[in-house]
Amino acid sequence: SHLDDFGLDAALRSLADNFSQRTGIEVKYRSDLEGQRLRDETETHLFRIAQEALTNVARHSEATAVSIDLGKKGERVKMTIRDNGKGIEMMERRPSAGLGMAGMQTRARGCGGTLKVTAGSGKGVEIEVACPTGR
């Protein structure tokens, strides 16, 4: 309901604060969309991608810090989530692994956007999603 009532920026800020309190992992959130609204579908997809990314951080990364950056450039909104954890070897995942990543990819396509994951062993993970603003 936070997302519906106050929009993506406020919902991500709340998500970051709650995640940090619950896990003890520092989250730095930056946004230049304060008070701006996007299409409902776009906000929902981006919020769910952020939730999944933070879930992966808590479960797998051994990170001590995460940053979430949300910004608008022209007719696109871009969200980047980075952690300082142990990273992942993209080619050496278990067969059952990656369902969360697949879900994030599906959500990015759902808002007409793209998702890029940059990761390496010992280098943390960076997830970048860009979607049309639709407004």
PDB file of C-alpha atoms in Angstrom:
ATOM      1  CA  SER A   1       0.000   0.000   0.000  1.00  0.00           C
ATOM      2  CA  HIS A   2       2.978   2.331   0.548  1.00  0.00           C
ATOM      3  CA  LEU A   3       3.721   2.020  -3.171  1.00  0.00           C
ATOM      4  CA  ASP A   4       0.102   2.741  -4.160  1.00  0.00           C
ATOM      5  CA  ASP A   5      -0.311   5.641  -1.756  1.00  0.00           C
ATOM      6  CA  PHE A   6       3.033   7.420  -2.007  1.00  0.00           C
ATOM      7  CA  GLY A   7       4.779   6.179  -5.147  1.00  0.00           C
ATOM      8  CA  LEU A   8       7.994   4.403  -6.026  1.00  0.00           C
ATOM      9  CA  ASP A   9      10.425   6.845  -4.432  1.00  0.00           C
ATOM     10  CA  ALA A  10       8.779   6.713  -1.004  1.00  0.00           C
ATOM     11  CA  ALA A  11       8.244   2.942  -1.209  1.00  0.00           C
ATOM     12  CA  LEU A  12      11.910   2.288  -2.090  1.00  0.00           C
ATOM     13  CA  ARG A  13      13.063   4.589   0.713  1.00  0.00           C
ATOM     14  CA  SER A  14      10.889   2.643   3.159  1.00  0.00           C
ATOM     15  CA  LEU A  15      12.074  -0.702   1.742  1.00  0.00           C
ATOM     16  CA  ALA A  16      15.714   0.344   2.149  1.00  0.00           C
ATOM     17  CA  ASP A  17      15.180   1.529   5.729  1.00  0.00           C
ATOM     18  CA  ASN A  18      13.288  -1.615   6.741  1.00  0.00           C
ATOM     19  CA  PHE A  19      15.840  -3.899   5.070  1.00  0.00           C
ATOM     20  CA  SER A  20      18.703  -2.158   6.860  1.00  0.00           C
ATOM     21  CA  GLN A  21      16.972  -2.390  10.245  1.00  0.00           C
ATOM     22  CA  ARG A  22      16.062  -6.052   9.726  1.00  0.00           C
ATOM     23  CA  THR A  23      19.439  -7.270   8.402  1.00  0.00           C
ATOM     24  CA  GLY A  24      21.995  -4.817   9.760  1.00  0.00           C
ATOM     25  CA  ILE A  25      23.242  -4.247   6.188  1.00  0.00           C
ATOM     26  CA  GLU A  26      23.747  -0.555   5.456  1.00  0.00           C
ATOM     27  CA  VAL A  27      21.610   0.714   2.553  1.00  0.00           C
ATOM     28  CA  LYS A  28      22.280   4.062   0.886  1.00  0.00           C
ATOM     29  CA  TYR A  29      19.285   5.225  -1.143  1.00  0.00           C
ATOM     30  CA  ARG A  30      19.491   8.106  -3.625  1.00  0.00           C
ATOM     31  CA  SER A  31      16.751   9.370  -5.910  1.00  0.00           C
ATOM     32  CA  ASP A  32      16.006  12.351  -8.106  1.00  0.00           C
ATOM     33  CA  LEU A  33      12.328  11.348  -8.460  1.00  0.00           C
ATOM     34  CA  GLU A  34      11.093  12.765  -5.157  1.00  0.00           C
ATOM     35  CA  GLY A  35       7.336  13.228  -5.408  1.00  0.00           C
ATOM     36  CA  GLN A  36       7.178  12.160  -9.066  1.00  0.00           C
ATOM     37  CA  ARG A  37       4.949   9.295 -10.134  1.00  0.00           C
ATOM     38  CA  LEU A  38       5.397   6.789 -12.939  1.00  0.00           C
ATOM     39  CA  ARG A  39       2.869   4.436 -14.509  1.00  0.00           C
ATOM     40  CA  ASP A  40       1.508   2.062 -11.867  1.00  0.00           C
ATOM     41  CA  GLU A  41       2.884  -0.982 -13.705  1.00  0.00           C
ATOM     42  CA  THR A  42       6.349   0.535 -13.976  1.00  0.00           C
ATOM     43  CA  GLU A  43       6.422   1.422 -10.283  1.00  0.00           C
ATOM     44  CA  THR A  44       5.291  -2.082  -9.344  1.00  0.00           C
ATOM     45  CA  HIS A  45       7.866  -3.819 -11.558  1.00  0.00           C
ATOM     46  CA  LEU A  46      10.742  -1.659 -10.307  1.00  0.00           C
ATOM     47  CA  PHE A  47       9.708  -2.101  -6.676  1.00  0.00           C
ATOM     48  CA  ARG A  48       9.494  -5.899  -7.033  1.00  0.00           C
ATOM     49  CA  ILE A  49      12.912  -5.993  -8.709  1.00  0.00           C
ATOM     50  CA  ALA A  50      14.355  -4.042  -5.761  1.00  0.00           C
ATOM     51  CA  GLN A  51      12.693  -6.440  -3.293  1.00  0.00           C
ATOM     52  CA  GLU A  52      14.149  -9.474  -5.072  1.00  0.00           C
ATOM     53  CA  ALA A  53      17.596  -7.889  -5.305  1.00  0.00           C
ATOM     54  CA  LEU A  54      17.622  -7.135  -1.574  1.00  0.00           C
ATOM     55  CA  THR A  55      16.385 -10.647  -0.794  1.00  0.00           C
ATOM     56  CA  ASN A  56      19.328 -12.011  -2.804  1.00  0.00           C
ATOM     57  CA  VAL A  57      21.711  -9.729  -0.916  1.00  0.00           C
ATOM     58  CA  ALA A  58      20.424 -10.970   2.441  1.00  0.00           C
ATOM     59  CA  ARG A  59      20.479 -14.647   1.458  1.00  0.00           C
ATOM     60  CA  HIS A  60      23.605 -14.993  -0.638  1.00  0.00           C
ATOM     61  CA  SER A  61      25.964 -12.026  -0.811  1.00  0.00           C
ATOM     62  CA  GLU A  62      27.563 -11.650   2.629  1.00  0.00           C
ATOM     63  CA  ALA A  63      27.507  -7.924   1.842  1.00  0.00           C
ATOM     64  CA  THR A  64      27.881  -5.196   4.439  1.00  0.00           C
ATOM     65  CA  ALA A  65      26.548  -2.377   2.257  1.00  0.00           C
ATOM     66  CA  VAL A  66      24.098  -1.825  -0.596  1.00  0.00           C
ATOM     67  CA  SER A  67      23.309   1.238  -2.673  1.00  0.00           C
ATOM     68  CA  ILE A  68      20.091   1.900  -4.553  1.00  0.00           C
ATOM     69  CA  ASP A  69      20.068   4.738  -7.086  1.00  0.00           C
ATOM     70  CA  LEU A  70      16.881   5.826  -8.841  1.00  0.00           C
ATOM     71  CA  GLY A  71      16.916   8.462 -11.535  1.00  0.00           C
ATOM     72  CA  LYS A  72      15.188   9.704 -14.628  1.00  0.00           C
ATOM     73  CA  LYS A  73      16.961  10.486 -17.867  1.00  0.00           C
ATOM     74  CA  GLY A  74      14.757  11.747 -20.648  1.00  0.00           C
ATOM     75  CA  GLU A  75      11.890   9.325 -21.094  1.00  0.00           C
ATOM     76  CA  ARG A  76      13.532   6.511 -19.102  1.00  0.00           C
ATOM     77  CA  VAL A  77      13.829   5.751 -15.433  1.00  0.00           C
ATOM     78  CA  LYS A  78      16.908   3.861 -14.284  1.00  0.00           C
ATOM     79  CA  MET A  79      17.420   1.963 -11.046  1.00  0.00           C
ATOM     80  CA  THR A  80      20.820   0.605 -10.055  1.00  0.00           C
ATOM     81  CA  ILE A  81      21.368  -1.669  -7.064  1.00  0.00           C
ATOM     82  CA  ARG A  82      24.953  -2.503  -6.014  1.00  0.00           C
ATOM     83  CA  ASP A  83      26.308  -4.559  -3.160  1.00  0.00           C
ATOM     84  CA  ASN A  84      29.820  -5.109  -1.837  1.00  0.00           C
ATOM     85  CA  GLY A  85      29.341  -8.831  -1.271  1.00  0.00           C
ATOM     86  CA  LYS A  86      31.132 -11.904  -2.497  1.00  0.00           C
ATOM     87  CA  GLY A  87      29.543 -11.713  -5.940  1.00  0.00           C
ATOM     88  CA  ILE A  88      28.553 -14.638  -8.105  1.00  0.00           C
ATOM     89  CA  GLU A  89      30.079 -16.533 -10.940  1.00  0.00           C
ATOM     90  CA  MET A  90      27.414 -16.199 -13.608  1.00  0.00           C
ATOM     91  CA  MET A  91      28.471 -19.377 -15.401  1.00  0.00           C
ATOM     92  CA  GLU A  92      28.776 -21.563 -12.288  1.00  0.00           C
ATOM     93  CA  ARG A  93      25.303 -21.211 -10.796  1.00  0.00           C
ATOM     94  CA  ARG A  94      23.465 -24.291  -9.575  1.00  0.00           C
ATOM     95  CA  PRO A  95      20.683 -25.469 -11.910  1.00  0.00           C
ATOM     96  CA  SER A  96      18.043 -24.458  -9.344  1.00  0.00           C
ATOM     97  CA  ALA A  97      19.609 -21.047  -8.809  1.00  0.00           C
ATOM     98  CA  GLY A  98      18.667 -17.989 -10.764  1.00  0.00           C
ATOM     99  CA  LEU A  99      14.884 -18.060 -10.411  1.00  0.00           C
ATOM    100  CA  GLY A 100      15.030 -14.671  -8.718  1.00  0.00           C
ATOM    101  CA  MET A 101      17.184 -13.307 -11.527  1.00  0.00           C
ATOM    102  CA  ALA A 102      14.773 -14.745 -14.103  1.00  0.00           C
ATOM    103  CA  GLY A 103      11.895 -13.056 -12.290  1.00  0.00           C
ATOM    104  CA  MET A 104      13.722  -9.731 -12.330  1.00  0.00           C
ATOM    105  CA  GLN A 105      14.341 -10.116 -16.075  1.00  0.00           C
ATOM    106  CA  THR A 106      10.645 -10.847 -16.639  1.00  0.00           C
ATOM    107  CA  ARG A 107       9.634  -7.802 -14.607  1.00  0.00           C
ATOM    108  CA  ALA A 108      12.043  -5.557 -16.544  1.00  0.00           C
ATOM    109  CA  ARG A 109      10.506  -6.755 -19.808  1.00  0.00           C
ATOM    110  CA  GLY A 110       7.061  -6.198 -18.259  1.00  0.00           C
ATOM    111  CA  CYS A 111       7.730  -2.484 -18.024  1.00  0.00           C
ATOM    112  CA  GLY A 112       9.203  -2.392 -21.535  1.00  0.00           C
ATOM    113  CA  GLY A 113      12.709  -2.175 -20.190  1.00  0.00           C
ATOM    114  CA  THR A 114      16.021  -3.945 -19.858  1.00  0.00           C
ATOM    115  CA  LEU A 115      17.921  -5.556 -17.015  1.00  0.00           C
ATOM    116  CA  LYS A 116      21.685  -5.882 -16.849  1.00  0.00           C
ATOM    117  CA  VAL A 117      23.531  -7.848 -14.164  1.00  0.00           C
ATOM    118  CA  THR A 118      27.239  -7.365 -13.633  1.00  0.00           C
ATOM    119  CA  ALA A 119      28.820  -9.781 -11.205  1.00  0.00           C
ATOM    120  CA  GLY A 120      32.019 -11.585 -10.491  1.00  0.00           C
ATOM    121  CA  SER A 121      33.479 -13.636  -7.719  1.00  0.00           C
ATOM    122  CA  GLY A 122      34.550 -11.302  -4.921  1.00  0.00           C
ATOM    123  CA  LYS A 123      33.326  -8.192  -6.733  1.00  0.00           C
ATOM    124  CA  GLY A 124      29.748  -7.834  -5.539  1.00  0.00           C
ATOM    125  CA  VAL A 125      26.752  -7.588  -7.822  1.00  0.00           C
ATOM    126  CA  GLU A 126      25.316  -4.658  -9.755  1.00  0.00           C
ATOM    127  CA  ILE A 127      21.794  -4.792 -11.150  1.00  0.00           C
ATOM    128  CA  GLU A 128      20.745  -2.060 -13.541  1.00  0.00           C
ATOM    129  CA  VAL A 129      17.207  -1.792 -14.852  1.00  0.00           C
ATOM    130  CA  ALA A 130      15.924   0.877 -17.226  1.00  0.00           C
ATOM    131  CA  CYS A 131      12.273   1.317 -18.202  1.00  0.00           C
ATOM    132  CA  PRO A 132      10.297   3.919 -20.142  1.00  0.00           C
ATOM    133  CA  THR A 133       8.658   6.386 -17.772  1.00  0.00           C
ATOM    134  CA  GLY A 134       5.331   6.109 -19.576  1.00  0.00           C
ATOM    135  CA  ARG A 135       4.233   9.625 -18.583  1.00  0.00           C
TER     136      ARG A 135
END
